[in-house]
mmCIF file of C-alpha atoms in Angstrom:
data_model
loop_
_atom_site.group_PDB
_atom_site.id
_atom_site.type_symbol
_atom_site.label_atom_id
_atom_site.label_comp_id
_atom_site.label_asym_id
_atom_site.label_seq_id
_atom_site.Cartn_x
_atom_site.Cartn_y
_atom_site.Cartn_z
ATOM 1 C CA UNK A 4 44.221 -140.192 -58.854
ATOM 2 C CA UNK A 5 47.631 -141.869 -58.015
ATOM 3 C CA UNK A 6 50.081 -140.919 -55.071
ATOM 4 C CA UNK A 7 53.859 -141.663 -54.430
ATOM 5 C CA UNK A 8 54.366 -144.589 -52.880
ATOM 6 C CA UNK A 9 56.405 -143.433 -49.947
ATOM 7 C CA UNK A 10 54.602 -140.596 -48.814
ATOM 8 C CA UNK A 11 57.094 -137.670 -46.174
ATOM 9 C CA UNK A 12 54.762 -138.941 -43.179
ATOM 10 C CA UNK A 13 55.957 -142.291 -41.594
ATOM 11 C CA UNK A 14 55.903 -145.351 -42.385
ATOM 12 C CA UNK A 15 53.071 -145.877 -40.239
ATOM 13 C CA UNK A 16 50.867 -143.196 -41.692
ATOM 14 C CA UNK A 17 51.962 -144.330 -45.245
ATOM 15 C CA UNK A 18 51.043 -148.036 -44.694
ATOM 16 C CA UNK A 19 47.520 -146.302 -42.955
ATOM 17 C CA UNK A 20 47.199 -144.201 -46.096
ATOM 18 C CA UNK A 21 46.992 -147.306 -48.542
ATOM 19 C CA UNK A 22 45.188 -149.646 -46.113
ATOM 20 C CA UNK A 23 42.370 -147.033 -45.922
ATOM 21 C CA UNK A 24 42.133 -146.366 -49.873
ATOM 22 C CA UNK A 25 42.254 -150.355 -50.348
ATOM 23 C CA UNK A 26 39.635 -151.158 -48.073
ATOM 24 C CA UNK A 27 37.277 -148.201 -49.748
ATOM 25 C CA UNK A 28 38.032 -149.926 -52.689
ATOM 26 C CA UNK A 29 37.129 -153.385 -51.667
ATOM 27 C CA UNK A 30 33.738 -152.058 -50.230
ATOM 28 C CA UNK A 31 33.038 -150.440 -53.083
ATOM 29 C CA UNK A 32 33.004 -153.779 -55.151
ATOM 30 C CA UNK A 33 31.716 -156.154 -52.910
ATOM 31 C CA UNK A 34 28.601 -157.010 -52.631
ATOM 32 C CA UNK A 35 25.805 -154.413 -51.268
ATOM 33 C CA UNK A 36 22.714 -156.558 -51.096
ATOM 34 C CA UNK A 37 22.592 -156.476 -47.088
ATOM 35 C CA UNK A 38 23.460 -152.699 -46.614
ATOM 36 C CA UNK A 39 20.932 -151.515 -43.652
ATOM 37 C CA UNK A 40 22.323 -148.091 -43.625
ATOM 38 C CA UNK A 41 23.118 -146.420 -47.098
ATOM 39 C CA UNK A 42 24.279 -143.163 -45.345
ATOM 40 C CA UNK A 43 26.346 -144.268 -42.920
ATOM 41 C CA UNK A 44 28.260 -145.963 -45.844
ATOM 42 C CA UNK A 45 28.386 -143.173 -47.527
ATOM 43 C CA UNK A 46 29.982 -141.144 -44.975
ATOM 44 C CA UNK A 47 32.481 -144.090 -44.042
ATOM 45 C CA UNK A 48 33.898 -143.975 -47.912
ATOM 46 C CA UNK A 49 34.503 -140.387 -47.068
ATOM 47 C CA UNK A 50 36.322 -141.191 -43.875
ATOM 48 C CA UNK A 51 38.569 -144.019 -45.921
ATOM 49 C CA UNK A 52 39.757 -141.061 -48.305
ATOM 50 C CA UNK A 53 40.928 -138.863 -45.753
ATOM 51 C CA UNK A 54 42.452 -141.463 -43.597
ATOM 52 C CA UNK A 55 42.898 -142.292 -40.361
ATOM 53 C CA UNK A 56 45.945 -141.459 -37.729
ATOM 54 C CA UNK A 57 45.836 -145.508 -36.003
ATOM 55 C CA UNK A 58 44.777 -148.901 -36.888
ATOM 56 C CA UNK A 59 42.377 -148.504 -33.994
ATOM 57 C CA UNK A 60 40.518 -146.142 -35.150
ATOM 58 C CA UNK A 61 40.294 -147.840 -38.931
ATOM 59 C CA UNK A 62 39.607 -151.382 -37.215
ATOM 60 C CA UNK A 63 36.397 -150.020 -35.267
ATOM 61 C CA UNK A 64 35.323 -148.660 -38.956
ATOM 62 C CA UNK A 65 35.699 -151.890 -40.579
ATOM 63 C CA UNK A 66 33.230 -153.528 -37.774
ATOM 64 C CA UNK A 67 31.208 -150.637 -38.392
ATOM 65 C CA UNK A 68 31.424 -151.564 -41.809
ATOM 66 C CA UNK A 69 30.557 -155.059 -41.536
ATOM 67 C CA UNK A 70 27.468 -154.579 -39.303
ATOM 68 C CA UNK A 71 26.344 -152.096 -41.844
ATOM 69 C CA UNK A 72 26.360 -155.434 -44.036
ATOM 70 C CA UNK A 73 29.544 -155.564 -46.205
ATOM 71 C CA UNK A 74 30.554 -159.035 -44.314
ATOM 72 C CA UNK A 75 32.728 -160.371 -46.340
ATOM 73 C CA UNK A 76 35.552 -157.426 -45.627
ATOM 74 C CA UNK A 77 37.099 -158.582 -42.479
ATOM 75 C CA UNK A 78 38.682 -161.376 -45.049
ATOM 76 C CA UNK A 79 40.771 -158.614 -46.659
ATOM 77 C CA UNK A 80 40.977 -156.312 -43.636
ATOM 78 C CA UNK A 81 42.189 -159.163 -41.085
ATOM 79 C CA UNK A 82 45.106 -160.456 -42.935
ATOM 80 C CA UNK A 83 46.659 -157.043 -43.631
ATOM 81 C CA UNK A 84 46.289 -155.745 -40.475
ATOM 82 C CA UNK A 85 48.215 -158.176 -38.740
ATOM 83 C CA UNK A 86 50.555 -157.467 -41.287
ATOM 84 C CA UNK A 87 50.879 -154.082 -40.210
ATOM 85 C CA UNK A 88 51.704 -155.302 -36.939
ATOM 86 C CA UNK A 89 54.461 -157.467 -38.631
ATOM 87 C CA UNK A 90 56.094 -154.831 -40.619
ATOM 88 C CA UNK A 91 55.987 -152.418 -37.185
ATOM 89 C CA UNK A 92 57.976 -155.117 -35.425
ATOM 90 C CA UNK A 93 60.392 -156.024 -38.353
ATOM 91 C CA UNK A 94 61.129 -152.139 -38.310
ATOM 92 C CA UNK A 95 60.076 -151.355 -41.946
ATOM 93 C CA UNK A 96 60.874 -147.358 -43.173
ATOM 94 C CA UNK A 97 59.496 -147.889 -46.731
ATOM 95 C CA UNK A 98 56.954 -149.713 -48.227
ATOM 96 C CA UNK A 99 59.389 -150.491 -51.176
ATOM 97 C CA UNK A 100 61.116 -152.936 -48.234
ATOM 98 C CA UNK A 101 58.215 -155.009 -48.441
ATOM 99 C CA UNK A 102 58.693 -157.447 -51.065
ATOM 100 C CA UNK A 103 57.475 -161.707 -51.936
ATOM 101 C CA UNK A 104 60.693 -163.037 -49.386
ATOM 102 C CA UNK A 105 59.263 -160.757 -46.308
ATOM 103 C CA UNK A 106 55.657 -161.542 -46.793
ATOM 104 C CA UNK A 107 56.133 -165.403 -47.036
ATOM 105 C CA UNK A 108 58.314 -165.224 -43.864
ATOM 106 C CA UNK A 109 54.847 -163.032 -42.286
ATOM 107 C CA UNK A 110 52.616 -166.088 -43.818
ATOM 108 C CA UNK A 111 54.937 -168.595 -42.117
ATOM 109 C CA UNK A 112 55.080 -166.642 -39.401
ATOM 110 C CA UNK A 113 51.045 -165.812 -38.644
ATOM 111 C CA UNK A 114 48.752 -168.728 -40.477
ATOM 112 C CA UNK A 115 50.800 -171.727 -38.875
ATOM 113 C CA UNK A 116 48.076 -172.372 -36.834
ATOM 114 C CA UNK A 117 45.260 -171.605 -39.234
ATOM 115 C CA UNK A 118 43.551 -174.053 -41.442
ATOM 116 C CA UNK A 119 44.161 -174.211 -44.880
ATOM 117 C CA UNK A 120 40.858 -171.883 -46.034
ATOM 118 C CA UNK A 121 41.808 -169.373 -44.076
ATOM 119 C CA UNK A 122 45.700 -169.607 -45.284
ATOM 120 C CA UNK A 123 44.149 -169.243 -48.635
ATOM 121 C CA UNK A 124 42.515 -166.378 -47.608
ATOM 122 C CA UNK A 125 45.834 -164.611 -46.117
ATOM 123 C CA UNK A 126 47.503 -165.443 -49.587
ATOM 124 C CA UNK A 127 44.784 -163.705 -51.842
ATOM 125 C CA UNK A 128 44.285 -160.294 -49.468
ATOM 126 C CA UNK A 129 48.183 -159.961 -49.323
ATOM 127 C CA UNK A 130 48.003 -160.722 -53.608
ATOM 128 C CA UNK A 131 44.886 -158.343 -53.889
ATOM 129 C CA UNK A 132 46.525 -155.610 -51.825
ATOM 130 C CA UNK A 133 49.810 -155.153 -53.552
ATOM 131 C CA UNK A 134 48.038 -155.283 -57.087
ATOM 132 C CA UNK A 135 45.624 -152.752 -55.790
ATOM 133 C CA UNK A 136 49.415 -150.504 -54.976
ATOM 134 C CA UNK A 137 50.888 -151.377 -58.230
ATOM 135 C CA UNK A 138 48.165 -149.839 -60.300
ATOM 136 C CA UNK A 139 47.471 -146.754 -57.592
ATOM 137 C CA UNK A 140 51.368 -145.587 -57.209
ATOM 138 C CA UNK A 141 53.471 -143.543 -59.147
ATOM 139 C CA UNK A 142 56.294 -141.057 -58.693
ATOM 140 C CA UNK A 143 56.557 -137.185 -59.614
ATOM 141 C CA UNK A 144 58.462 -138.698 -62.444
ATOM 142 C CA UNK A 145 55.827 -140.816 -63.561
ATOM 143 C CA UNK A 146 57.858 -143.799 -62.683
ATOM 144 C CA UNK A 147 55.798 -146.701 -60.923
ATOM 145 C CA UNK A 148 56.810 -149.036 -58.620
ATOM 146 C CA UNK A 149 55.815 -153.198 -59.331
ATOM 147 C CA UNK A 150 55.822 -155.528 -56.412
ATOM 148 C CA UNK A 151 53.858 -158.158 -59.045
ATOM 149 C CA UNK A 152 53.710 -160.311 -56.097
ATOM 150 C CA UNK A 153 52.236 -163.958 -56.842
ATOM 151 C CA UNK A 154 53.824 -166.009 -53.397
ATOM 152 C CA UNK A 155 53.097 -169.111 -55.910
ATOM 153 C CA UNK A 156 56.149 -170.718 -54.497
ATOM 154 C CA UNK A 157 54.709 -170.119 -50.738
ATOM 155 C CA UNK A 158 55.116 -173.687 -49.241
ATOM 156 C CA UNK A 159 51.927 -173.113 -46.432
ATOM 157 C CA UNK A 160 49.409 -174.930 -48.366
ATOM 158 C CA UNK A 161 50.973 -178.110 -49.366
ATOM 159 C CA UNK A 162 49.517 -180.763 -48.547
ATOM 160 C CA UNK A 163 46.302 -181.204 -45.866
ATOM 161 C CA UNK A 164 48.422 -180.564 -42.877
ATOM 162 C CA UNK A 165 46.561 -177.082 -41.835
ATOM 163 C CA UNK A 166 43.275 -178.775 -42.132
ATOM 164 C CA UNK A 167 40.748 -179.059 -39.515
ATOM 165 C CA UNK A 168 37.594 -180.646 -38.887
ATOM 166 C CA UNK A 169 34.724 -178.222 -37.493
ATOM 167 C CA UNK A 170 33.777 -178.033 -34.022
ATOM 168 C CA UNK A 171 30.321 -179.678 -33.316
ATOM 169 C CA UNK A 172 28.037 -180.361 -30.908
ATOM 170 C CA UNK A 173 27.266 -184.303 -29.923
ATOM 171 C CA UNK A 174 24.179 -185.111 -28.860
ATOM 172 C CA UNK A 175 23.704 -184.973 -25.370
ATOM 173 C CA UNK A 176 25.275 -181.462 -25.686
ATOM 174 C CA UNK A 177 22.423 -180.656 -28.339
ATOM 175 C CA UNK A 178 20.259 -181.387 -25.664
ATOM 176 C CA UNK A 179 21.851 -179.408 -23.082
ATOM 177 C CA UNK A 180 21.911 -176.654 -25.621
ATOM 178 C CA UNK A 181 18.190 -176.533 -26.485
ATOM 179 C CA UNK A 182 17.513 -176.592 -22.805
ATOM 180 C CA UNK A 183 20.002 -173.779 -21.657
ATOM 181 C CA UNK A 184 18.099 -171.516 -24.686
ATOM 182 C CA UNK A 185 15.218 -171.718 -22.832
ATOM 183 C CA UNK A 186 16.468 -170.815 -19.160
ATOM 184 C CA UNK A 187 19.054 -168.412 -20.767
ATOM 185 C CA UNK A 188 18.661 -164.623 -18.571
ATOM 186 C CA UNK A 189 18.129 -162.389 -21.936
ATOM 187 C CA UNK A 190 16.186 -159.121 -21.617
ATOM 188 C CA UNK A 191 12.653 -159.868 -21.631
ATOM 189 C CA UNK A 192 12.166 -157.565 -24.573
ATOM 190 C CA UNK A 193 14.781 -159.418 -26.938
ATOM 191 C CA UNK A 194 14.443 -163.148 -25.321
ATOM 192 C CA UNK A 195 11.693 -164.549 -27.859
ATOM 193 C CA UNK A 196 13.732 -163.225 -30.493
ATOM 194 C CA UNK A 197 17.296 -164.687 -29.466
ATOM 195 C CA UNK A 198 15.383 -168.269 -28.693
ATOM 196 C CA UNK A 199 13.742 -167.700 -32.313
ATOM 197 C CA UNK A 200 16.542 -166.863 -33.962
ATOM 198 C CA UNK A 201 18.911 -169.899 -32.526
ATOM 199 C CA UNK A 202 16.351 -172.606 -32.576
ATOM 200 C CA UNK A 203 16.265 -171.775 -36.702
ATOM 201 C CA UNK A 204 20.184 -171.957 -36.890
ATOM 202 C CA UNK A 205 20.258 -174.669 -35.574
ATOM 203 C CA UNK A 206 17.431 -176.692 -36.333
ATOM 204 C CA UNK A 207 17.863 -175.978 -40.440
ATOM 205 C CA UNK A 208 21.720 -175.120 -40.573
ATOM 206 C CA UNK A 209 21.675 -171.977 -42.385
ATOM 207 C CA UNK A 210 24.047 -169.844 -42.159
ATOM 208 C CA UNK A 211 23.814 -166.699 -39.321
ATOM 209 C CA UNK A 212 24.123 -164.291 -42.537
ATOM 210 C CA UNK A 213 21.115 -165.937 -44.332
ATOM 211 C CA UNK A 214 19.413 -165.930 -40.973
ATOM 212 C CA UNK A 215 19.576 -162.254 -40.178
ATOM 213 C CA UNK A 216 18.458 -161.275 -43.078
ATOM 214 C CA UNK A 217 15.210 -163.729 -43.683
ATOM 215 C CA UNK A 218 12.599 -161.814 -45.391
ATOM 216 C CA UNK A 219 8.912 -161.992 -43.762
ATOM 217 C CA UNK A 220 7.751 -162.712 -47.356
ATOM 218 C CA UNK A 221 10.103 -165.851 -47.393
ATOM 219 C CA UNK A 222 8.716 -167.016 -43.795
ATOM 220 C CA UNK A 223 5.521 -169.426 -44.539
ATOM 221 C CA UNK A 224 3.888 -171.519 -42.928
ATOM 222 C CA UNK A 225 2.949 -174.655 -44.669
ATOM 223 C CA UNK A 226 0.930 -177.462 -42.804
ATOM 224 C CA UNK A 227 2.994 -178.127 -39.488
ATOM 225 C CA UNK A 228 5.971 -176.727 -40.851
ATOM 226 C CA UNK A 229 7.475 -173.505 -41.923
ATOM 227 C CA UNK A 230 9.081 -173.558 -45.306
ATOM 228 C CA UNK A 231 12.021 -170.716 -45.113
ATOM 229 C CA UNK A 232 13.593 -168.962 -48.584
ATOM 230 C CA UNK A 233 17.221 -168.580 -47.676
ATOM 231 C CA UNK A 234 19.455 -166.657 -49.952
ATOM 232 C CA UNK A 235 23.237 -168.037 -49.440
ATOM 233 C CA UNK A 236 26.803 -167.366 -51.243
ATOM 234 C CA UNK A 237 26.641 -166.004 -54.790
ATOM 235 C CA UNK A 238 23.109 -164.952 -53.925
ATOM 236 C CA UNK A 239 21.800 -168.480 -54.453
ATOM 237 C CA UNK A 240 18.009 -169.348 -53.257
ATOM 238 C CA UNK A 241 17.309 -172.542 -51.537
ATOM 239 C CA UNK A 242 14.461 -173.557 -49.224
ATOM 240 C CA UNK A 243 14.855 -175.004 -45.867
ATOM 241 C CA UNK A 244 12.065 -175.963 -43.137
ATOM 242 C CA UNK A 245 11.157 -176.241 -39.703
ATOM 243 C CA UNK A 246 8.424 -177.639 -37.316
ATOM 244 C CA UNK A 247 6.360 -175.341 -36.048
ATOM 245 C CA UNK A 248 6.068 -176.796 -33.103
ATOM 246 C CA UNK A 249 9.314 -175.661 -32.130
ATOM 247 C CA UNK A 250 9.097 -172.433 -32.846
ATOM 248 C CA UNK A 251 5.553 -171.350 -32.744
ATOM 249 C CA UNK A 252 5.693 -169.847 -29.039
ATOM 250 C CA UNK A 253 8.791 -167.848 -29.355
ATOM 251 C CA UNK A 254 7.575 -166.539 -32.810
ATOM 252 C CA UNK A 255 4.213 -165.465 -31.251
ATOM 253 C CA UNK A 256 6.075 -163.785 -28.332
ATOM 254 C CA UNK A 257 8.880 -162.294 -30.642
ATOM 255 C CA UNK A 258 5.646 -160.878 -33.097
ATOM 256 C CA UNK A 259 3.799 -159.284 -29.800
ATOM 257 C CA UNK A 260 6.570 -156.634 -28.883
ATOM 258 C CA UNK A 261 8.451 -156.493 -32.155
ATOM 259 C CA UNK A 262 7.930 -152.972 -32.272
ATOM 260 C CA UNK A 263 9.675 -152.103 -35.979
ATOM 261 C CA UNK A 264 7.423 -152.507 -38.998
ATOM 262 C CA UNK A 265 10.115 -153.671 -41.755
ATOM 263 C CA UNK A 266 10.064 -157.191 -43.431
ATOM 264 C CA UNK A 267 12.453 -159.008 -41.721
ATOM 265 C CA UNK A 268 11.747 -161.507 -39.362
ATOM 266 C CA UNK A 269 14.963 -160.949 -37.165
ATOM 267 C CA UNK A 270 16.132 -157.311 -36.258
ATOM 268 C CA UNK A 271 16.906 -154.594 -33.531
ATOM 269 C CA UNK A 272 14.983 -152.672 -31.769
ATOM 270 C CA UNK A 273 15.227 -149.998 -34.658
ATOM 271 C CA UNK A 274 14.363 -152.344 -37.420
ATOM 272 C CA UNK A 275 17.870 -153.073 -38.680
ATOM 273 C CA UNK A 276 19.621 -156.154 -39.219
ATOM 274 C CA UNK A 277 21.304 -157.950 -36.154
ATOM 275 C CA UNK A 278 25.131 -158.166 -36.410
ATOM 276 C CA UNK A 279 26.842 -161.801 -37.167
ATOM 277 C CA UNK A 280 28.993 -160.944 -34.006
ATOM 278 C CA UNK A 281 26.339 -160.151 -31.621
ATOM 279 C CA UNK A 282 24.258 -163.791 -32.854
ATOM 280 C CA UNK A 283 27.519 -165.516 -32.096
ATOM 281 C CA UNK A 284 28.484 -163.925 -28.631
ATOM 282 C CA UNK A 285 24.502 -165.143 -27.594
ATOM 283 C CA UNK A 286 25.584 -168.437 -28.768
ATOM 284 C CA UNK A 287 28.588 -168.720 -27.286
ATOM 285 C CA UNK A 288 27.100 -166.932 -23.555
ATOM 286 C CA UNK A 289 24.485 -170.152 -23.479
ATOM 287 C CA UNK A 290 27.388 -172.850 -24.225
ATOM 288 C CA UNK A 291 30.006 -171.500 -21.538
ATOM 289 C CA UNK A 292 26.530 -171.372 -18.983
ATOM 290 C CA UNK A 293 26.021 -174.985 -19.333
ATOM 291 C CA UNK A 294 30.063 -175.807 -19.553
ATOM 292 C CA UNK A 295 29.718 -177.110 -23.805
ATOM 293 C CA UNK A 296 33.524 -175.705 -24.930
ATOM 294 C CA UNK A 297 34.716 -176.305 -28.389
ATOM 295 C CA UNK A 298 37.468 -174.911 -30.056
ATOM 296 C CA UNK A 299 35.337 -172.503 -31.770
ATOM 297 C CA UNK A 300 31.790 -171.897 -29.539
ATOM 298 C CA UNK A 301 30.276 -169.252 -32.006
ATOM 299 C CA UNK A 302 27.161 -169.483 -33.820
ATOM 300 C CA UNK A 303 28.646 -171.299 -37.114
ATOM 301 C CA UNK A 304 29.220 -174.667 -35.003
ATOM 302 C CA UNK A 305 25.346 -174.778 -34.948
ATOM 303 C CA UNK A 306 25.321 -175.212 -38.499
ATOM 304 C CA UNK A 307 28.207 -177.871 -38.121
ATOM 305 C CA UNK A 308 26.125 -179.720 -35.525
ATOM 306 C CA UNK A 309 23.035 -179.809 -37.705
ATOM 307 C CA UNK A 310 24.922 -181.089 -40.451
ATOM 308 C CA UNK A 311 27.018 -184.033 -38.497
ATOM 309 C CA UNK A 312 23.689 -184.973 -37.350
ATOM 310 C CA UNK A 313 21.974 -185.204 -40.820
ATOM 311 C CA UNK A 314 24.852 -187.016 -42.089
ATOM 312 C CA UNK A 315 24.844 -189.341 -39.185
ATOM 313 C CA UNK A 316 20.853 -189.892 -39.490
ATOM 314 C CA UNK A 317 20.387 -189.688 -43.006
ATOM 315 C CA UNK A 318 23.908 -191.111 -44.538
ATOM 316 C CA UNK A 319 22.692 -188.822 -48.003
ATOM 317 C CA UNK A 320 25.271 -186.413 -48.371
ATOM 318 C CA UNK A 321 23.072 -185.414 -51.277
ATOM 319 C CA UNK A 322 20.652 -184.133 -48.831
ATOM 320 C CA UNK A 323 23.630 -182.316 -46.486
ATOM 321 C CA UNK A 324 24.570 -181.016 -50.000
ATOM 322 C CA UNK A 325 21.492 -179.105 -50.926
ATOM 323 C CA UNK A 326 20.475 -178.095 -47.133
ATOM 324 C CA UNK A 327 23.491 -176.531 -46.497
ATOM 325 C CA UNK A 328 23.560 -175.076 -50.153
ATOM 326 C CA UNK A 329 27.269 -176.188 -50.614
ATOM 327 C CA UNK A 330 27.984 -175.769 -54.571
ATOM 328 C CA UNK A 331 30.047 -178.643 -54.498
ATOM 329 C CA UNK A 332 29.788 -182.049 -52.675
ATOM 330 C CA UNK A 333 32.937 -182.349 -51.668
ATOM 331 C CA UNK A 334 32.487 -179.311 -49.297
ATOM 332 C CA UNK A 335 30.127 -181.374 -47.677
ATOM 333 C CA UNK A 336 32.146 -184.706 -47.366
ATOM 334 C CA UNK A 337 33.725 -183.653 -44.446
ATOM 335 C CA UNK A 338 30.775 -184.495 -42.382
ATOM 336 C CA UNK A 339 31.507 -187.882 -43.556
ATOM 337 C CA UNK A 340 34.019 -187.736 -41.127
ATOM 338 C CA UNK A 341 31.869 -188.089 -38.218
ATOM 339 C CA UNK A 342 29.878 -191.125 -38.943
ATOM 340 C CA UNK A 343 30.189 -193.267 -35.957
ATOM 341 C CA UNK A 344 28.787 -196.496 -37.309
ATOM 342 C CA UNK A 345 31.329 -196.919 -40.098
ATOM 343 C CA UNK A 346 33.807 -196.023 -37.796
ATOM 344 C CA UNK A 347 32.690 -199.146 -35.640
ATOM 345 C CA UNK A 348 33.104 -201.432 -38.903
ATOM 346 C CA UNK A 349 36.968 -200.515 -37.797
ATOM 347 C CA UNK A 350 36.824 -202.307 -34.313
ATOM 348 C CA UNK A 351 35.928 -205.632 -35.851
ATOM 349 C CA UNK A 352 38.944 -206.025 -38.606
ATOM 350 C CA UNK A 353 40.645 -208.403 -35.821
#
């Protein structure tokens, strides 16, 4: 069904009105592979059809959303909130003000600090949107309105200006960091899990969304090792290990009061999946106890440390390649970045 554009309600509501139907629409054909909660989903798509009266109250539904297990949402939701924001402040009545000159002025305006991926990302959400409005509109007439915005000629990406290198641990932090996991304060119910569930981030580099969801069936033990099935972007399967040295007494612990019979290793107290959010504000609680502060302190720099230090000990970016289960190699060249002993070859020129 389409609608007018312009709706009689404000511009506000109207701008609500499509955000909610676009988001429904993005959940609905993104991936569902990680969905702990079919009925909760179910009622949410309900919710995004009838709307909601703030971006509040749609912003706590699109957490909701992702901890459900639709991740990859906040990348569309994000970008055009803000821009809601934008258009409030600009003083917009209609949504036919909005046009490719006002939206590169938001992108100059917003991503300036932001590094080139995520610019990217801005670009396509804002592109995705206003398709998504040009096939959903039309008029009593039957007239529709085209934005057939393309912000090709959007001068934010040229160049390598916006890019930055990831935030990483060196290795006296590392240290630190494995020793403040083990004093850490957590509940005594959850604290064998949270050790478990860092020490594998961070000693194999997955990602946290291939960690929460590690199947028990995937989880085996092989000599003095465990050999971990990891499922990453695009659904790919790779296979990463760990000592089980490291591991073993936390893993014993966690499997003494883990009281939900489901076959993941990692989960709540009610068997579902743990949110990417909550694994990252643990991570970032131990580093600010033991004073580590990078730019970005969440649980992804773990899997920027682990990789800087396999670069730095291995110099195979072949290997950083396939354990981080980048599709291309020159994702994984920026870890080249750090190597400190071709660095040194620099001191000597004179």
């Amino acid at each position: 069904m389409k609608y007018p554009l312009d709706c009689e309600a404000s511009f506000k509501n109207t701008y609500l009105f499509w955000l909610s139907r676009f988001i429904r629409n993005k959940i609905t054909g993104l991936s569902n592979r990680q969905v702990n909660n079919k009925e909760r989903l179910a009622q949410i798509l309900q919710e995004l059809i009838l709307g909601f009266d703030s971006i509040k109250e749609l912003k706590l539904v699109v957490k909701e959303v992702r901890n459900i297990g639709i991740n990859s949402i906040h990348v569309y939701y994000i970008p055009l909130e803000k821009l809601y924001t934008f258009l409030i402040n600009y003083g917009a009545a209609s949504m036919k003000e909005i046009d490719e000159e006002l939206l590169s002025d938001f992108l100059a305006t917003e991503t300036s600090t932001l590094s080139d991926a995520t610019k990217k990302n801005y670009r396509i959400a804002l592109i995705t949107f206003f398709n998504y409005l040009d096939k959903q509109n039309e008029a009593e007439n039957g007239n529709v309105y085209r934005y057939g915005i393309e912000l090709k000629n959007w001068g934010g990406l040229s160049g390598k200006s916006g890019t930055k290198l990831p935030s990483f641990m060196q290795k006296d932090e590392v240290s630190t960091f494995i020793q403040a996991i083990e004093s850490y304060p957590f509940s005594s119910k959850i604290a064998a899990r949270n050790r478990l569930m860092i020490k594998i981030i961070l000693y194999t580099g997955i990602r946290v969304s291939e960690a929460i969801n590690i199947d028990l069936k995937d989880f085996n033990k092989d000599g003095n090792a465990y050999i971990i099935q990891v499922r990453g972007k695009g659904n790919k399967p790779r296979v990463v290990m760990i000592k089980e040295e490291i591991i073993r007494k936390d893993l014993k612990e966690w499997n003494e009061v883990k009281s939900s019979s489901n076959n993941l290793l990692l989960c709540n107290q009610k068997g579902n999946p743990l949110s990417q959010a909550y694994i990252s504000s643990i991570v970032e609680k131990i580093l600010l106890s033991v004073g580590i502060r990078k730019e970005k302190n969440g649980a992804h720099m773990l899997r920027h440390t682990f990789a800087t230090m396999l670069y730095q000990k291995s110099k195979d970016l072949i290997l950083v390649q396939e354990s981080l289960g980048h599709a291309d190699i020159n994702t994984s060249r920026i870890y080249t970045h750090f190597d400190k002993d071709r660095l040194k070859q620099t001191t000597d020129i004179f």
